[in-house]
Short mmCIF file of C-alpha atoms and ligand atoms in Angstrom, two decimals:
data_model
loop_
_atom_site.label_atom_id
_atom_site.label_comp_id
_atom_site.label_asym_id
_atom_site.label_seq_id
_atom_site.Cartn_x
_atom_site.Cartn_y
_atom_site.Cartn_z
CA MET A 1 -10.90 -16.17 -27.20
CA SER A 2 -12.97 -13.33 -25.90
CA THR A 3 -11.49 -9.88 -25.56
CA THR A 4 -12.37 -7.04 -23.29
CA THR A 5 -13.45 -4.90 -26.24
CA THR A 6 -16.49 -7.05 -27.01
CA ALA A 7 -16.80 -9.90 -24.51
CA SER A 8 -19.48 -10.10 -21.85
CA ALA A 9 -18.68 -10.34 -18.16
CA ALA A 10 -19.73 -14.00 -18.21
CA GLU A 11 -17.33 -14.77 -21.06
CA LEU A 12 -14.48 -12.97 -19.36
CA ASP A 13 -15.13 -14.74 -16.06
CA ALA A 14 -15.24 -18.09 -17.83
CA ALA A 15 -11.87 -17.41 -19.47
CA ASP A 16 -10.24 -16.04 -16.29
CA PRO A 17 -7.43 -18.34 -15.10
CA LEU A 18 -7.58 -16.75 -11.63
CA ALA A 19 -11.36 -16.99 -11.20
CA GLN A 20 -11.19 -19.81 -8.63
CA PHE A 21 -9.30 -17.63 -6.14
CA ARG A 22 -12.53 -15.80 -5.33
CA ASN A 23 -13.62 -18.96 -3.53
CA GLU A 24 -10.69 -18.62 -1.17
CA PHE A 25 -12.21 -15.48 0.39
CA GLU A 26 -15.20 -14.76 2.59
CA LEU A 27 -16.91 -11.78 1.05
CA PRO A 28 -19.65 -9.73 2.74
CA ASP A 29 -23.11 -9.87 1.16
CA GLY A 30 -23.39 -7.58 -1.81
CA ILE A 31 -20.68 -6.42 -4.20
CA TYR A 32 -17.35 -5.93 -2.47
CA LEU A 33 -15.39 -3.23 -4.29
CA VAL A 34 -13.51 -1.73 -1.38
CA GLY A 35 -10.35 -3.83 -1.16
CA ASN A 36 -8.45 -0.55 -1.47
CA SER A 37 -9.57 0.20 2.08
CA LEU A 38 -9.90 -3.23 3.73
CA GLY A 39 -9.05 -6.38 1.78
CA ALA A 40 -11.29 -9.45 2.09
CA LEU A 41 -10.82 -12.27 4.60
CA PRO A 42 -8.92 -15.30 3.25
CA LYS A 43 -10.75 -18.43 4.46
CA THR A 44 -7.43 -20.02 5.45
CA ALA A 45 -6.75 -17.14 7.85
CA ARG A 46 -9.12 -18.80 10.32
CA ASP A 47 -6.97 -21.95 10.32
CA MET A 48 -3.67 -20.11 10.37
CA VAL A 49 -4.69 -17.90 13.28
CA GLY A 50 -6.41 -20.85 14.96
CA ALA A 51 -3.19 -22.88 14.70
CA GLU A 52 -1.27 -20.19 16.58
CA LEU A 53 -3.99 -20.00 19.23
CA ASP A 54 -3.69 -23.79 19.56
CA ARG A 55 0.08 -23.54 19.89
CA TRP A 56 -0.38 -20.88 22.52
CA GLY A 57 -2.85 -23.11 24.36
CA THR A 58 -0.75 -26.27 24.23
CA LEU A 59 2.81 -24.92 24.31
CA GLY A 60 2.40 -21.67 26.19
CA VAL A 61 5.68 -19.79 26.38
CA GLU A 62 7.51 -22.63 24.64
CA GLY A 63 5.79 -21.56 21.43
CA HIS A 64 8.47 -18.91 21.08
CA PHE A 65 11.12 -21.56 20.56
CA THR A 66 9.33 -24.72 19.41
CA GLY A 67 8.95 -26.14 15.95
CA GLU A 68 9.27 -24.75 12.45
CA LEU A 69 6.89 -21.92 13.30
CA ALA A 70 8.72 -20.78 16.43
CA TRP A 71 7.34 -17.35 17.21
CA LYS A 72 10.78 -15.81 17.66
CA ASP A 73 11.39 -16.35 13.93
CA TYR A 74 7.79 -16.09 12.70
CA HIS A 75 8.22 -12.75 10.89
CA GLU A 76 10.77 -14.39 8.60
CA LEU A 77 8.02 -16.53 7.05
CA LEU A 78 6.53 -13.39 5.51
CA THR A 79 9.71 -11.96 4.07
CA PRO A 80 10.16 -13.84 0.76
CA ILE A 81 6.73 -13.10 -0.66
CA LEU A 82 6.75 -9.50 0.59
CA ALA A 83 10.16 -9.05 -1.06
CA SER A 84 8.82 -10.41 -4.33
CA LEU A 85 5.75 -8.13 -4.16
CA VAL A 86 7.87 -4.99 -3.79
CA GLY A 87 10.79 -6.10 -5.98
CA ALA A 88 13.41 -6.32 -3.26
CA HIS A 89 16.01 -8.65 -1.83
CA THR A 90 15.02 -10.54 1.30
CA ASP A 91 17.48 -8.62 3.51
CA GLU A 92 15.73 -5.39 2.47
CA VAL A 93 12.20 -6.24 3.68
CA VAL A 94 10.61 -6.87 7.05
CA ALA A 95 7.05 -7.17 8.34
CA MET A 96 6.66 -5.08 11.49
CA ASN A 97 4.54 -2.51 13.33
CA THR A 98 1.94 -0.43 11.52
CA LEU A 99 2.38 1.96 8.63
CA THR A 100 2.62 5.35 10.33
CA VAL A 101 4.94 3.88 12.95
CA ASN A 102 7.23 2.60 10.20
CA LEU A 103 7.20 5.95 8.44
CA HIS A 104 8.38 7.55 11.67
CA LEU A 105 11.08 4.96 12.30
CA LEU A 106 12.37 5.33 8.76
CA MET A 107 12.34 9.13 8.94
CA VAL A 108 14.39 8.91 12.14
CA SER A 109 17.04 7.24 9.99
CA PHE A 110 16.57 8.98 6.67
CA TYR A 111 15.54 12.52 7.51
CA ARG A 112 18.75 14.06 8.73
CA PRO A 113 18.17 17.78 8.36
CA THR A 114 20.93 20.37 8.56
CA PRO A 115 20.45 24.15 8.51
CA ALA A 116 21.34 24.08 4.81
CA ARG A 117 19.39 20.96 3.80
CA HIS A 118 16.20 20.57 5.84
CA LYS A 119 13.21 20.38 3.48
CA ILE A 120 10.81 17.49 2.94
CA LEU A 121 8.75 17.34 -0.24
CA ILE A 122 5.35 15.65 -0.03
CA GLU A 123 2.14 16.07 -2.00
CA ALA A 124 -0.34 18.75 -0.96
CA HIS A 125 -3.07 16.09 -0.84
CA ALA A 126 -1.04 13.56 1.12
CA PHE A 127 -2.95 11.11 3.28
CA PRO A 128 -3.37 13.04 6.55
CA SER A 129 -1.39 10.55 8.63
CA ASP A 130 1.62 11.01 6.34
CA HIS A 131 1.25 14.79 6.48
CA PHE A 132 1.08 14.73 10.30
CA ALA A 133 4.04 12.37 10.57
CA VAL A 134 6.20 14.54 8.33
CA GLU A 135 5.26 17.79 10.06
CA SER A 136 5.98 16.30 13.46
CA GLN A 137 9.37 15.00 12.30
CA ILE A 138 10.26 18.48 11.07
CA ARG A 139 9.29 20.03 14.41
CA GLN A 140 10.97 17.31 16.40
CA ARG A 141 14.29 18.18 14.73
CA GLY A 142 13.88 21.84 15.60
CA PHE A 143 12.74 23.05 12.18
CA ASP A 144 9.57 24.82 11.13
CA PRO A 145 7.09 23.19 8.75
CA SER A 146 6.25 26.61 7.27
CA LYS A 147 9.85 26.76 5.99
CA SER A 148 10.77 23.09 5.67
CA LEU A 149 7.65 21.47 4.23
CA VAL A 150 7.37 21.64 0.43
CA LEU A 151 4.02 20.66 -1.09
CA VAL A 152 3.52 19.63 -4.70
CA SER A 153 -0.03 19.91 -6.12
CA PRO A 154 -1.90 19.26 -9.33
CA ARG A 155 -2.15 22.35 -11.56
CA ASP A 156 -5.25 24.52 -11.27
CA GLY A 157 -8.16 22.75 -12.89
CA GLU A 158 -6.33 19.40 -12.95
CA GLU A 159 -6.86 16.38 -10.71
CA THR A 160 -3.57 14.54 -10.82
CA LEU A 161 0.07 15.37 -10.44
CA ARG A 162 2.24 15.89 -13.50
CA ALA A 163 5.53 14.02 -13.46
CA GLU A 164 7.33 17.08 -14.82
CA ASP A 165 5.98 19.23 -11.97
CA ILE A 166 7.27 16.79 -9.35
CA VAL A 167 10.67 16.69 -11.03
CA SER A 168 10.88 20.47 -11.45
CA THR A 169 9.84 21.09 -7.82
CA ILE A 170 12.60 18.73 -6.70
CA GLY A 171 15.03 20.69 -8.87
CA GLU A 172 13.83 24.06 -7.56
CA HIS A 173 14.53 23.17 -3.94
CA GLY A 174 17.73 21.38 -4.96
CA ASP A 175 20.34 21.30 -2.24
CA GLU A 176 17.85 22.42 0.43
CA LEU A 177 15.90 19.22 -0.06
CA ALA A 178 16.65 16.50 2.49
CA LEU A 179 13.84 14.07 1.72
CA VAL A 180 11.23 13.35 -0.93
CA MET A 181 8.36 11.25 0.42
CA LEU A 182 5.54 10.42 -1.97
CA PRO A 183 2.97 7.67 -2.41
CA GLY A 184 3.29 4.86 -4.93
CA VAL A 185 -0.43 5.14 -5.70
CA GLN A 186 -2.28 8.29 -4.65
CA TYR A 187 -5.07 7.25 -2.25
CA TYR A 188 -7.73 9.64 -3.59
CA THR A 189 -7.25 9.69 -7.36
CA GLY A 190 -5.68 6.25 -7.79
CA GLN A 191 -2.82 7.81 -9.77
CA VAL A 192 0.40 5.79 -9.95
CA LEU A 193 3.39 8.12 -9.62
CA PRO A 194 6.52 7.69 -11.80
CA LEU A 195 8.57 6.23 -8.97
CA SER A 196 11.85 5.58 -10.73
CA ASP A 197 11.88 9.10 -12.26
CA ILE A 198 11.25 10.55 -8.80
CA VAL A 199 14.14 8.57 -7.33
CA GLU A 200 16.41 9.77 -10.10
CA ALA A 201 15.39 13.41 -9.67
CA GLY A 202 15.71 13.23 -5.87
CA HIS A 203 19.13 11.59 -5.94
CA ALA A 204 20.31 14.09 -8.57
CA VAL A 205 19.93 16.90 -6.00
CA GLY A 206 21.32 14.81 -3.13
CA ALA A 207 17.99 14.07 -1.42
CA VAL A 208 16.83 10.78 0.06
CA VAL A 209 13.71 9.27 -1.55
CA GLY A 210 11.12 7.22 0.34
CA PHE A 211 7.69 5.97 -0.69
CA ASP A 212 4.44 5.17 1.07
CA LEU A 213 3.15 2.08 -0.70
CA ALA A 214 -0.15 1.69 1.18
CA HIS A 215 -2.15 1.67 -2.08
CA ALA A 216 0.58 0.22 -4.26
CA ILE A 217 1.60 -3.07 -2.66
CA GLY A 218 -0.46 -5.96 -3.99
CA ASN A 219 -1.92 -3.63 -6.64
CA ILE A 220 0.87 -2.70 -9.05
CA GLU A 221 4.26 -4.17 -9.91
CA LEU A 222 7.17 -2.63 -8.01
CA SER A 223 10.97 -2.84 -8.34
CA LEU A 224 12.18 -0.98 -5.29
CA HIS A 225 15.68 -2.41 -5.38
CA ASP A 226 16.33 -1.73 -9.05
CA TRP A 227 14.75 1.71 -8.86
CA ASP A 228 17.26 2.48 -6.10
CA VAL A 229 14.53 3.62 -3.69
CA ASP A 230 16.07 4.48 -0.30
CA PHE A 231 13.18 3.31 1.88
CA ALA A 232 9.50 2.48 1.76
CA ALA A 233 6.68 1.41 4.05
CA TRP A 234 3.21 -0.03 3.58
CA CYS A 235 0.23 -1.41 5.47
CA SER A 236 -1.16 -4.88 4.89
CA TYR A 237 -4.91 -4.45 5.37
CA LYS A 238 -5.63 -2.94 1.93
CA TYR A 239 -4.67 -5.03 -1.10
CA LEU A 240 -2.67 -7.52 1.00
CA ASN A 241 -5.78 -8.66 2.92
CA GLY A 242 -3.89 -8.78 6.21
CA GLY A 243 -6.97 -7.86 8.27
CA PRO A 244 -7.92 -4.73 10.21
CA GLY A 245 -4.88 -3.15 11.84
CA GLY A 246 -2.71 -5.86 10.24
CA VAL A 247 1.05 -5.88 10.49
CA ALA A 248 2.76 -3.42 8.16
CA GLY A 249 6.08 -3.62 6.34
CA ALA A 250 9.24 -1.73 5.61
CA PHE A 251 11.90 -1.69 2.91
CA VAL A 252 15.39 -0.28 3.28
CA HIS A 253 17.68 -0.46 0.28
CA GLY A 254 20.65 -2.84 0.58
CA ARG A 255 22.97 0.17 0.30
CA HIS A 256 21.76 1.28 3.72
CA VAL A 257 20.82 -1.85 5.66
CA ALA A 258 24.20 -2.43 7.28
CA ASP A 259 25.14 1.25 7.63
CA GLN A 260 25.94 1.57 11.33
CA THR A 261 26.16 5.35 11.05
CA LEU A 262 22.44 5.81 10.43
CA PRO A 263 20.56 7.13 13.45
CA LYS A 264 17.97 4.62 14.49
CA PHE A 265 15.43 4.00 17.23
CA VAL A 266 16.17 0.44 18.34
CA GLY A 267 14.76 -2.32 20.50
CA TRP A 268 15.65 -5.88 21.41
CA TRP A 269 14.20 -7.37 18.22
CA GLY A 270 16.83 -5.50 16.19
CA THR A 271 19.81 -7.04 17.95
CA ASN A 272 21.67 -10.21 17.05
CA PRO A 273 19.19 -13.03 17.76
CA SER A 274 21.90 -15.33 19.07
CA SER A 275 22.78 -12.97 21.90
CA ARG A 276 19.27 -11.50 22.34
CA PHE A 277 18.11 -13.88 25.03
CA ALA A 278 21.37 -13.56 26.94
CA MET A 279 19.89 -10.18 27.87
CA ASP A 280 23.15 -8.48 27.04
CA THR A 281 22.79 -4.71 26.76
CA THR A 282 25.31 -4.32 23.95
CA PHE A 283 23.30 -3.71 20.78
CA GLU A 284 24.62 -5.69 17.83
CA ALA A 285 22.50 -4.65 14.84
CA ILE A 286 21.20 -7.48 12.68
CA PRO A 287 22.89 -6.77 9.31
CA THR A 288 19.53 -6.54 7.50
CA VAL A 289 16.46 -4.31 7.69
CA GLU A 290 15.45 -6.46 10.67
CA SER A 291 17.67 -4.19 12.76
CA TRP A 292 14.80 -1.65 12.56
CA GLN A 293 12.52 -4.07 14.43
CA LEU A 294 11.71 -2.99 17.97
CA SER A 295 9.51 -5.56 19.59
CA ASN A 296 8.68 -9.23 19.46
CA ALA A 297 6.34 -9.80 16.55
CA PRO A 298 2.51 -9.83 16.67
CA ILE A 299 1.97 -13.47 15.78
CA LEU A 300 -1.83 -13.49 15.36
CA PRO A 301 -2.03 -10.76 12.70
CA MET A 302 1.06 -12.21 11.07
CA ALA A 303 -0.67 -15.57 10.82
CA ALA A 304 -3.61 -13.90 9.05
CA LEU A 305 -1.24 -12.16 6.68
CA ARG A 306 0.58 -15.42 5.94
CA ALA A 307 -2.73 -16.90 4.80
CA SER A 308 -3.20 -14.10 2.29
CA LEU A 309 0.40 -13.99 1.06
CA ASP A 310 0.21 -17.71 0.41
CA ILE A 311 -2.71 -17.01 -1.94
CA PHE A 312 -0.72 -14.30 -3.76
CA ASP A 313 2.02 -16.86 -4.23
CA ARG A 314 -0.29 -19.55 -5.58
CA ALA A 315 -1.99 -17.03 -7.90
CA GLY A 316 1.38 -16.37 -9.56
CA GLY A 317 2.27 -13.13 -7.83
CA LEU A 318 1.75 -9.62 -9.11
CA ALA A 319 2.56 -10.36 -12.75
CA ALA A 320 -0.45 -12.68 -13.07
CA LEU A 321 -2.70 -10.49 -10.95
CA ARG A 322 -1.81 -7.31 -12.77
CA SER A 323 -2.51 -8.90 -16.12
CA LYS A 324 -6.03 -9.78 -14.96
CA SER A 325 -6.35 -6.33 -13.40
CA VAL A 326 -5.56 -4.68 -16.73
CA GLN A 327 -8.33 -6.71 -18.38
CA GLN A 328 -10.72 -5.69 -15.63
CA ILE A 329 -9.77 -2.05 -16.10
CA GLU A 330 -10.37 -2.25 -19.85
CA PHE A 331 -13.72 -3.91 -19.27
CA PHE A 332 -14.73 -1.41 -16.56
CA ASP A 333 -13.75 1.55 -18.77
CA ARG A 334 -15.78 0.15 -21.63
CA ARG A 335 -18.87 -0.46 -19.49
CA LEU A 336 -18.66 3.03 -17.98
CA ALA A 337 -18.31 4.58 -21.44
CA GLU A 338 -21.26 2.57 -22.81
CA THR A 339 -23.52 3.23 -19.87
CA LEU A 340 -22.59 6.38 -17.96
CA ALA A 341 -20.69 8.65 -20.34
CA GLY A 342 -21.31 12.29 -19.47
CA ARG A 343 -22.93 11.36 -16.15
CA VAL A 344 -20.05 9.79 -14.23
CA GLU A 345 -16.38 10.56 -14.82
CA ASN A 346 -13.30 8.79 -13.55
CA ILE A 347 -10.58 11.17 -12.42
CA THR A 348 -7.99 8.37 -12.33
CA PRO A 349 -5.53 8.79 -15.23
CA ARG A 350 -6.46 6.86 -18.40
CA ASP A 351 -2.98 5.59 -19.15
CA LEU A 352 -2.48 2.07 -17.76
CA SER A 353 1.03 2.93 -16.57
CA GLU A 354 -0.48 5.63 -14.38
CA ARG A 355 -3.09 3.63 -12.54
CA GLY A 356 -3.75 0.49 -10.55
CA CYS A 357 -7.15 -1.10 -9.97
CA GLN A 358 -8.73 1.81 -8.07
CA TYR A 359 -11.22 4.17 -9.71
CA ALA A 360 -12.10 7.61 -8.38
CA LEU A 361 -15.57 8.26 -9.73
CA ARG A 362 -17.23 11.64 -9.71
CA VAL A 363 -20.91 12.15 -10.42
CA VAL A 364 -20.97 14.98 -12.95
CA ASN A 365 -24.12 16.70 -11.66
CA GLY A 366 -22.63 17.02 -8.16
CA ASP A 367 -24.99 14.46 -6.64
CA GLY A 368 -22.16 12.13 -5.56
CA LYS A 369 -22.97 11.89 -1.87
CA ARG A 370 -26.57 10.83 -2.53
CA VAL A 371 -25.41 8.34 -5.16
CA PHE A 372 -22.93 6.89 -2.68
CA GLU A 373 -25.66 6.50 -0.05
CA GLU A 374 -27.91 4.75 -2.57
CA LEU A 375 -25.04 2.43 -3.51
CA GLU A 376 -24.68 1.51 0.16
CA LYS A 377 -28.40 0.77 0.38
CA ALA A 378 -28.05 -1.47 -2.67
CA ARG A 379 -25.24 -3.33 -0.81
CA VAL A 380 -22.47 -2.10 -3.04
CA LEU A 381 -19.47 -1.78 -0.73
CA CYS A 382 -17.28 1.08 -1.88
CA ASP A 383 -16.16 4.27 -0.17
CA TRP A 384 -16.72 7.98 -0.18
CA ARG A 385 -13.85 10.40 0.09
CA GLU A 386 -14.50 14.10 0.64
CA PRO A 387 -15.08 16.28 -1.20
CA ASP A 388 -16.69 14.39 -4.08
CA VAL A 389 -15.24 11.03 -4.99
CA ILE A 390 -16.62 7.49 -4.85
CA ARG A 391 -13.71 5.08 -4.77
CA VAL A 392 -14.21 1.59 -6.17
CA ALA A 393 -11.52 -1.01 -6.70
CA PRO A 394 -12.04 -4.27 -8.56
CA VAL A 395 -9.38 -6.46 -6.96
CA PRO A 396 -8.19 -9.18 -9.34
CA LEU A 397 -7.69 -11.73 -6.57
CA TYR A 398 -11.37 -11.91 -5.66
CA ASN A 399 -13.48 -9.61 -7.82
CA SER A 400 -15.13 -10.96 -10.93
CA PHE A 401 -15.97 -9.22 -14.18
CA ASP A 402 -19.57 -9.82 -13.14
CA ASP A 403 -19.01 -7.68 -10.02
CA ILE A 404 -17.94 -4.83 -12.28
CA ASP A 405 -20.86 -5.32 -14.64
CA ARG A 406 -23.44 -5.43 -11.84
CA PHE A 407 -21.88 -2.35 -10.26
CA VAL A 408 -22.20 -0.38 -13.50
CA ARG A 409 -25.86 -1.43 -13.87
CA ILE A 410 -26.70 -0.47 -10.30
CA LEU A 411 -24.88 2.86 -10.67
CA ASP A 412 -26.75 3.52 -13.89
CA GLY A 413 -30.03 2.96 -12.05
CA ILE A 414 -29.09 5.40 -9.30
CA VAL A 415 -27.50 8.29 -11.20
CA ALA A 416 -30.24 10.52 -12.52
C1 PLP B 1 -4.12 3.71 4.62
C2 PLP B 1 -3.05 4.72 4.69
C3 PLP B 1 -2.48 5.08 5.92
C4 PLP B 1 -2.97 4.51 7.22
O1 PLP B 1 -1.97 4.51 8.19
P1 PLP B 1 -1.99 3.49 9.41
O2 PLP B 1 -0.76 3.82 10.14
O3 PLP B 1 -2.00 2.10 8.83
O4 PLP B 1 -3.24 3.71 10.20
C5 PLP B 1 -1.44 6.00 5.90
N1 PLP B 1 -1.01 6.56 4.74
C6 PLP B 1 -1.56 6.23 3.55
C7 PLP B 1 -1.04 6.86 2.30
C8 PLP B 1 -2.60 5.32 3.50
O5 PLP B 1 -3.16 5.02 2.33
#
């Protein structure tokens, strides 16, 4: 049995029990290493979306109510696999809206500032949409971001956040802290944050803890329920391959789902489905996270997402995928060390518990932007993030060890 310490890419691909799943995707020409930004197209998505177009064509409005795939219930088809991917119960997870929208809806419920407890802790290098959403929530409630927004940063000269700094910052703001909202996987560095420690530290000072799992879902194993996370949201177009603008998701812990005292923005898709079409104006919250739904569900992007989630299921879920991902990481690390040591560094933490499949590569001589442009010309699909990082993500569902090997060779040829 070959191991990642000596085996070639060809040997590792030959021994890979998940290798055949690559054939289930349409990949652009070249080497596709950018599933962290937009996951690849599952071939079955064409049929799944096509089937809903056919139902629309033949059934028209009756599609809402007809058959096993009745559109009024369609979102429920996504729930079990999403729940398993985030480690949640099915009444805690729903596919709806888009990510930033869900962050807002969840902050309406879970950011309840008072003059004494009004602060939100985020990272200084938060994804801009998250930063904007949080600032606007603070203003909307009549507070001032310059007093209510707490930013946690890496130490001077360091790239990634230290767990102890997050925990001590939470402690410092103590009973002024209303909400801690951090990513599962940091979008720039690829760092996995210590989520259960953060929950514990946040709850210890009486704060609510929510996570943005945009770069975590479908990448690393999660146990939101057991970690006692209050809420979370994610998008589906990165590792979940849900397609551009795909339908996002939300998690609310079972402790909160039926809490009628939570403030909430509501719509008709959150009310009891058996009275919904009676057009009654008395809101009867569905006793699950579905009560956060506003509108009837976007069936076409949900059909595309179903196609991808079905592949996750058949591949054995995150446990199987993560075990391949770890092998790919070990192989990638080894090839970088053999080939590019001293010329390209990876700022993603080394420890496997602190990273998923994404690498944040920095060209040591500062020539990163040129190197990125040459990679594009060589049809390596990856992405550039200012100021100086090339992000690449070997995705275990469809990337091969050979993709990694060819990438390293091409990079070696480009970096002076
Ligand atoms: C990708 C990403 C987003 C994008 O938000 P949308 O609402 O889906 O456009 C937001 N936050 C983080 C952390 C992301 O990685």
